[in-house]
Coordinates of C-alpha atoms in Angstrom, one line a residue:
X1 CA 110.6 88.5 99.0
X2 CA 107.4 89.3 98.0
X3 CA 105.6 92.6 96.7
X4 CA 103.5 94.4 98.3
X5 CA 99.7 93.3 97.1
X6 CA 99.2 97.7 96.4
X7 CA 102.3 97.8 94.0
X8 CA 101.3 93.9 93.2
X9 CA 97.3 95.1 92.6
X10 CA 98.6 98.5 90.3
X11 CA 101.0 97.1 88.4
X12 CA 97.6 95.0 87.0
X13 CA 95.5 97.9 87.1
X14 CA 98.0 99.6 84.5
X15 CA 98.9 96.6 82.5
X16 CA 95.0 95.5 81.9
X17 CA 94.7 99.4 81.1
X18 CA 97.4 99.1 78.8
X19 CA 96.3 96.3 76.7
X20 CA 92.6 98.7 76.0
X21 CA 90.9 96.7 78.4
X22 CA 89.2 98.2 81.8
X23 CA 90.2 96.8 85.2
X24 CA 89.2 98.2 88.5
X25 CA 89.7 97.4 92.4
X26 CA 86.3 96.1 93.4
X27 CA 87.6 95.2 97.1
X28 CA 90.6 96.5 98.6
X29 CA 92.4 94.5 101.2
X30 CA 95.9 94.9 103.0
X31 CA 98.1 96.8 101.7
X32 CA 101.5 94.5 102.8
X33 CA 100.1 90.9 102.1
X34 CA 96.1 90.7 101.5
X35 CA 95.5 87.9 99.5
X36 CA 94.2 89.1 95.5
X37 CA 91.3 87.2 93.8
X38 CA 90.0 88.7 90.0
X39 CA 87.2 88.3 88.5
X40 CA 86.9 88.4 84.3
X41 CA 83.6 89.7 83.0
X42 CA 82.7 87.9 79.8
X43 CA 80.4 89.9 77.5
X44 CA 78.3 86.7 77.7
X45 CA 77.5 88.3 81.2
X46 CA 79.9 84.8 82.4
X47 CA 83.0 85.0 84.7
X48 CA 86.1 82.9 85.7
X49 CA 87.6 83.5 89.2
X50 CA 91.1 83.2 89.7
X51 CA 92.2 83.2 93.1
X52 CA 96.1 82.4 94.9
X53 CA 97.8 79.4 94.3
X54 CA 98.3 76.8 96.8
X55 CA 101.1 77.6 98.8
X56 CA 102.2 73.5 98.1
X57 CA 103.1 74.6 94.4
X58 CA 105.6 77.1 95.9
X59 CA 109.3 76.1 95.9
X60 CA 112.7 78.2 96.9
X61 CA 112.6 79.9 93.6
X62 CA 108.6 81.2 93.0
X63 CA 108.2 81.5 97.2
X64 CA 108.1 85.5 95.9
X65 CA 105.9 85.7 92.6
X66 CA 102.3 86.0 93.5
X67 CA 100.6 82.7 91.1
X68 CA 97.1 82.6 90.3
X69 CA 94.8 79.2 90.1
X70 CA 91.4 79.7 88.3
X71 CA 88.6 79.0 91.4
X72 CA 85.9 79.1 89.0
X73 CA 85.7 79.1 85.3
X74 CA 82.9 81.0 83.2
X75 CA 80.4 80.6 85.9
X76 CA 77.3 83.0 86.5
X77 CA 77.5 85.7 89.4
X78 CA 76.0 85.2 91.5
X79 CA 78.5 81.5 91.7
X80 CA 81.1 84.3 92.2
X81 CA 79.6 86.4 95.1
X82 CA 79.2 82.8 96.6
X83 CA 82.7 81.8 96.5
X84 CA 84.1 85.5 97.6
X85 CA 81.7 86.5 100.2
X86 CA 82.7 82.7 102.2
X87 CA 86.7 83.8 101.5
X88 CA 86.1 87.3 103.1
X89 CA 84.5 85.2 105.5
X90 CA 88.5 83.6 106.2
X91 CA 90.2 86.1 105.1
X92 CA 88.8 89.8 105.6
X93 CA 92.2 91.8 104.1
X94 CA 91.3 89.7 100.9
X95 CA 91.7 92.0 97.2
X96 CA 89.1 91.8 94.8
X97 CA 90.2 93.2 91.6
X98 CA 87.4 92.8 88.9
X99 CA 88.5 93.0 85.0
X100 CA 86.7 93.0 81.6
X101 CA 88.8 91.6 79.4
X102 CA 88.1 88.4 76.5
X103 CA 91.7 87.3 77.1
X104 CA 94.0 87.3 79.8
X105 CA 97.4 86.5 78.0
X106 CA 100.0 86.7 80.6
X107 CA 98.7 89.7 82.4
X108 CA 97.6 86.5 84.9
X109 CA 100.9 84.6 86.5
X110 CA 98.7 81.1 86.5
X111 CA 99.9 78.5 88.1
X112 CA 100.9 75.4 85.9
X113 CA 99.2 72.8 87.0
X114 CA 101.4 70.0 86.8
X115 CA 103.5 71.7 89.5
X116 CA 100.8 71.2 92.4
X117 CA 101.9 67.4 93.8
X118 CA 98.3 67.0 95.0

């Protein structure tokens, strides 16, 4: 069973604040099952965007986890906004969380690219 999105986002924010970094919810989606996108802001003005990992990386043991993959890496904010707008047209119930942190450590669970068979 998967954790509700609103609870996941709340826990994510608490973990970021506990590290002394800043986080905010830019867009709130469906409480139960909205997709989560994470914008990581850097001091130089660039951003990295993380989105939900594709379903092909999940198996029976990991089906309840939330895993993310990098969609854009250190891009201009306008490029990130454009991609999010395209995603929002496809799924208006998505969440966007902004993080101001140079290093995410283990806060955002990333998929190991070698796991994806595609």
